[in-house]
Short mmCIF file of C-alpha atoms in Angstrom, two decimals:
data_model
loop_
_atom_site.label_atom_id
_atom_site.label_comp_id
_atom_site.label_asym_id
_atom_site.label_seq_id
_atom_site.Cartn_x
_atom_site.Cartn_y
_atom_site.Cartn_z
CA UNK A 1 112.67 217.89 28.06
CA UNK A 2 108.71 217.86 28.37
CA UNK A 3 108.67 214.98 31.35
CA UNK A 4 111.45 216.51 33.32
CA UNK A 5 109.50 220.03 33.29
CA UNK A 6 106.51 218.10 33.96
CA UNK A 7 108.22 216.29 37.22
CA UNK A 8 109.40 219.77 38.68
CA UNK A 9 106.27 221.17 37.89
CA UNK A 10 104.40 218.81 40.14
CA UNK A 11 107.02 218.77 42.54
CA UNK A 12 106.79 222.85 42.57
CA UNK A 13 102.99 222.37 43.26
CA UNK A 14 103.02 219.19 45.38
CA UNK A 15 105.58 221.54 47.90
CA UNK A 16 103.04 225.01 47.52
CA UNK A 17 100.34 222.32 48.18
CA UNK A 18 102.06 221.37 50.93
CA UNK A 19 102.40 225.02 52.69
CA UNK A 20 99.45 225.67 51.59
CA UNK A 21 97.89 223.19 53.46
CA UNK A 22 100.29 223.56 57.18
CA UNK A 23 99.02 227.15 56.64
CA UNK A 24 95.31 226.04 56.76
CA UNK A 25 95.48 223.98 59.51
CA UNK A 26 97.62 226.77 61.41
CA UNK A 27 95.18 229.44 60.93
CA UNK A 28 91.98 226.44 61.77
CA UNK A 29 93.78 226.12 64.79
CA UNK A 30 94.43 229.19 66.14
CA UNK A 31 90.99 230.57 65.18
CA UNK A 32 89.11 227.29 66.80
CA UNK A 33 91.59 227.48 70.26
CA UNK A 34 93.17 224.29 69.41
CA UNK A 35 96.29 225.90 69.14
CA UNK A 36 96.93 228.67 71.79
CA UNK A 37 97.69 231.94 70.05
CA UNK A 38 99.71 233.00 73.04
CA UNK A 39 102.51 230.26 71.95
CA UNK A 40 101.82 229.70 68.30
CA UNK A 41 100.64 232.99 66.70
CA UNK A 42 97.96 233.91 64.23
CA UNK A 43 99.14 233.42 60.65
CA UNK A 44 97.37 236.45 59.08
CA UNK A 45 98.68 238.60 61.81
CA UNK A 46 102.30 237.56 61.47
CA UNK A 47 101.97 237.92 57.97
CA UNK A 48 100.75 241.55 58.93
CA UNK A 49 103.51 242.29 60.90
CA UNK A 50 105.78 241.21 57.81
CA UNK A 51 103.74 243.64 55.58
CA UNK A 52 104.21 246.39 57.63
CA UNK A 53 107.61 245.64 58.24
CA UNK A 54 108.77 246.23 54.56
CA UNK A 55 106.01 247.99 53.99
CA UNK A 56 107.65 250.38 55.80
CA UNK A 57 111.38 249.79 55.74
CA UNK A 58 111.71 249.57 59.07
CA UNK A 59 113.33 245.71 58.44
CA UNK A 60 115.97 246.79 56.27
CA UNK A 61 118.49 248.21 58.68
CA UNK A 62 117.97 244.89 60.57
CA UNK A 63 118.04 242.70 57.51
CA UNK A 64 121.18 244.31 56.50
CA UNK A 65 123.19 243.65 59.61
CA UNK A 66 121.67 240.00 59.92
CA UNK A 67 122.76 239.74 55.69
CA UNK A 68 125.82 240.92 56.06
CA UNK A 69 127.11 238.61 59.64
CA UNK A 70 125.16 235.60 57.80
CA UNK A 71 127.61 236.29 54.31
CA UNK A 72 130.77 236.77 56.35
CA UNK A 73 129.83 233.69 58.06
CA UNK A 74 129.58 232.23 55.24
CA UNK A 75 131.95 233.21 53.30
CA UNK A 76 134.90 232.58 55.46
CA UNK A 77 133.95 229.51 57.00
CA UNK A 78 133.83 228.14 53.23
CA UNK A 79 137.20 229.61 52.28
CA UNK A 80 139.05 227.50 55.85
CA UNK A 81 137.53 224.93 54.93
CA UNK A 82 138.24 224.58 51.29
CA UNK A 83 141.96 225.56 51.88
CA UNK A 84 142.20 223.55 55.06
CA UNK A 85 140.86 220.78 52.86
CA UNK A 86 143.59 221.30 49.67
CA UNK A 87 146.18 221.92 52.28
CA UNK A 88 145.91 218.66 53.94
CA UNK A 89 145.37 216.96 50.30
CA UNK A 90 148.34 218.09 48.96
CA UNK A 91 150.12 217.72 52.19
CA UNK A 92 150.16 213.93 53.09
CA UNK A 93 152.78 214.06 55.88
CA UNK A 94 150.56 216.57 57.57
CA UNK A 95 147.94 214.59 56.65
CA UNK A 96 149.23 211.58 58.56
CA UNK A 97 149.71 213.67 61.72
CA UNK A 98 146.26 215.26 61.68
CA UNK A 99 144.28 212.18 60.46
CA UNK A 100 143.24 210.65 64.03
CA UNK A 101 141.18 214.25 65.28
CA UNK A 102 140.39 214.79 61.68
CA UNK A 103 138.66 211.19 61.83
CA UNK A 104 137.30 212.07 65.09
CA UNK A 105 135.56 215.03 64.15
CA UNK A 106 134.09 213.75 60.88
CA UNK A 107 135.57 216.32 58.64
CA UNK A 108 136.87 214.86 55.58
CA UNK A 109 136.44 211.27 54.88
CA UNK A 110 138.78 210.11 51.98
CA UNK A 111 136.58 210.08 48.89
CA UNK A 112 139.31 210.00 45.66
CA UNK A 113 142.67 207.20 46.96
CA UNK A 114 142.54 205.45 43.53
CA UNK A 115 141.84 208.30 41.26
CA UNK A 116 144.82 210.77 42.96
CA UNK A 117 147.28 207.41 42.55
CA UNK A 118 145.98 206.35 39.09
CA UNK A 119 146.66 210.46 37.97
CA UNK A 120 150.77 210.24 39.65
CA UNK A 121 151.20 207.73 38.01
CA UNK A 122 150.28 210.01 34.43
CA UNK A 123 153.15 212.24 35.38
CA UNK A 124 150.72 214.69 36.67
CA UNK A 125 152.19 217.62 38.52
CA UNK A 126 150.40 219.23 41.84
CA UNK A 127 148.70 222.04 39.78
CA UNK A 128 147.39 219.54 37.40
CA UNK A 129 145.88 217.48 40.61
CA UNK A 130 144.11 220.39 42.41
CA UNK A 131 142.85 221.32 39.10
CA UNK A 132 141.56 217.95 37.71
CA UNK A 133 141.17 215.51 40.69
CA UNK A 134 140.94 217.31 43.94
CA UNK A 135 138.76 220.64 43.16
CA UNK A 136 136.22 218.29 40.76
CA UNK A 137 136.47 215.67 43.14
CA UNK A 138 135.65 217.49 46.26
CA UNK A 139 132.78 220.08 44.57
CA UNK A 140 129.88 217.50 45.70
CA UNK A 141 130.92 217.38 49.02
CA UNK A 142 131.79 221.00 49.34
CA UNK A 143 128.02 222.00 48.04
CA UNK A 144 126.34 219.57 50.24
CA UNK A 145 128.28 220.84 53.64
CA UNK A 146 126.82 224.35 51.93
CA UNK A 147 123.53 223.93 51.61
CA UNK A 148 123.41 222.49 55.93
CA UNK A 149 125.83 225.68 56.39
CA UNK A 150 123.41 228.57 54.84
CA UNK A 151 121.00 227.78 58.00
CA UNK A 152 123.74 227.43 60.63
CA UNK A 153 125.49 230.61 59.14
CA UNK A 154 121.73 232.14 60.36
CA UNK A 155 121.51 230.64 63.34
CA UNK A 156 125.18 231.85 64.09
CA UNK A 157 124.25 235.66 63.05
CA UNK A 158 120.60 235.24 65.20
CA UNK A 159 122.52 234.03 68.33
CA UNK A 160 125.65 236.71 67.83
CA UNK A 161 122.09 239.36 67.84
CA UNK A 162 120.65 237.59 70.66
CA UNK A 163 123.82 237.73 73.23
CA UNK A 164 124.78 242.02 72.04
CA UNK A 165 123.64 243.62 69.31
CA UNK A 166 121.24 247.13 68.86
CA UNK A 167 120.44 245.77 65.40
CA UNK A 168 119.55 242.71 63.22
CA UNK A 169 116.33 240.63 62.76
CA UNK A 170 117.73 238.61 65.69
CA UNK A 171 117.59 241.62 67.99
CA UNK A 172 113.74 242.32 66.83
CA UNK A 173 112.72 238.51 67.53
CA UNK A 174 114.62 239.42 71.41
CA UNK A 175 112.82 242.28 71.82
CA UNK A 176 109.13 240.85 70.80
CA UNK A 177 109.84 238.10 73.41
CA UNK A 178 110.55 240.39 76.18
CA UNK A 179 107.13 241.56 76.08
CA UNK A 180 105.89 238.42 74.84
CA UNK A 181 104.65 239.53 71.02
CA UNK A 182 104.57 236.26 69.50
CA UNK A 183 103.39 237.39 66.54
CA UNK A 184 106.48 239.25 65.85
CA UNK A 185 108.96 236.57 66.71
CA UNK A 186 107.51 234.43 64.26
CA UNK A 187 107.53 237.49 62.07
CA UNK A 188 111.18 237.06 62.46
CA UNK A 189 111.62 233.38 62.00
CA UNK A 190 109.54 234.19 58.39
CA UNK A 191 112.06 236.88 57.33
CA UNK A 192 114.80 234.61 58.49
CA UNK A 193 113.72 231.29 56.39
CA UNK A 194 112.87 233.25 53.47
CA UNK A 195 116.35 234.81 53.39
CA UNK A 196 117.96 231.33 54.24
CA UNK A 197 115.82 230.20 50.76
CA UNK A 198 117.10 232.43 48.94
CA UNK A 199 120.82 232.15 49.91
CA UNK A 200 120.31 228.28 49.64
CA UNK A 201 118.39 228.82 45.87
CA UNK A 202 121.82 230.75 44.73
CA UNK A 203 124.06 228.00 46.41
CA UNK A 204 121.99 225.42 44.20
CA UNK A 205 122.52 227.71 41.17
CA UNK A 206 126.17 227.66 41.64
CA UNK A 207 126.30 224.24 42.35
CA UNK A 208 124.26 223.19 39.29
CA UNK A 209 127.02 225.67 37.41
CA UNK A 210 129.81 224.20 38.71
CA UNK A 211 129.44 220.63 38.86
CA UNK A 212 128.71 220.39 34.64
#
């Protein structure tokens, strides 16, 4: 409808706004000595190093590696814990045993007790119960851990690139800091966020998919 593309647009153009705006004051900053450019940068020049970067291609080998750890990551940390999750759903015995470090960790609080027993007592069978209580049920909670888990799939892949790696954008943001190029960490930290966005924007896309 009209209003609801109305809200998002001004939310769309309160956020640029926003950016906009931190950007500003950055660049103010740095050019009037407020902010030292030996810790914080120069915005146009870490947006040149970004040009020149892809400009170029000398940050797709990196961006590849970093991609690829950060998707792994990802990806198999989200399959444990979804079958980790069904297995101790459908499993209440095991369940029980687990349900005192499960609590203690802050895992998987119990979100569906009357819905599962209200569906049992249908006559539905296990499949029917992943497929129509469990898998529905659990899809908001599952997207939310996602969207915290894009970033700390990142941060994972940065660190791995940090402690050995010849490649990744985490091993260009370790080699700018040995000689002290600020400019070019930040660089990094850009190319990093953006990519984060992006993975986050198709996480949203699935979620919006999924959850109809």
């Amino acid at each position: 409808t009209v209003p609801v593309r109305t809200a998002r647009a001004m939310i769309t153009a309160a956020r640029l706004g926003i950016g906009v705006v931190l950007l500003a004051l950055w660049q103010l900053g740095s050019v009037t000595g407020v902010l030292s450019p030996l810790f914080f940068g120069r915005p146009e020049r870490i947006a040149a190093v970004v040009a020149a970067w892809f400009g170029s291609g000398e940050i797709w080998p990196h961006l590849f590696v970093t991609i690829s750890e950060t998707l792994m990551a990802f990806a198999s940390g989200t399959a444990a814990g979804v079958l980790a999750g069904l297995w101790l759903g459908l499993s209440p015995r095991t369940q029980a045993v687990l349900d005192p470090y499960i609590k203690a960790a802050n895992a998987m609080p119990r979100v569906i007790p009357t819905v599962l027993n209200a569906t049992r007592m249908l006559g539905a069978t296990r499949q029917q119960l992943v497929r129509h209580v469990y898998l529905p049920a659990a899809l908001s909670w599952v997207f939310s851990s996602l969207h915290v888990s894009v970033g700390m799939a990142f941060v994972g892949a940065v660190i791995a690139e940090y402690l050995g790696s010849a490649r990744g954008v985490g091993y260009l943001i370790l080699q700018a800091e040995g000689v002290f190029d600020v400019d070019t960490v930040f660089a990094g930290i850009v190319v990093l966020t953006g990519c984060a966005l992006v993975l986050d924007a198709g996480v949203s896309v699935a979620e919006n998919r999924l959850l109809v």
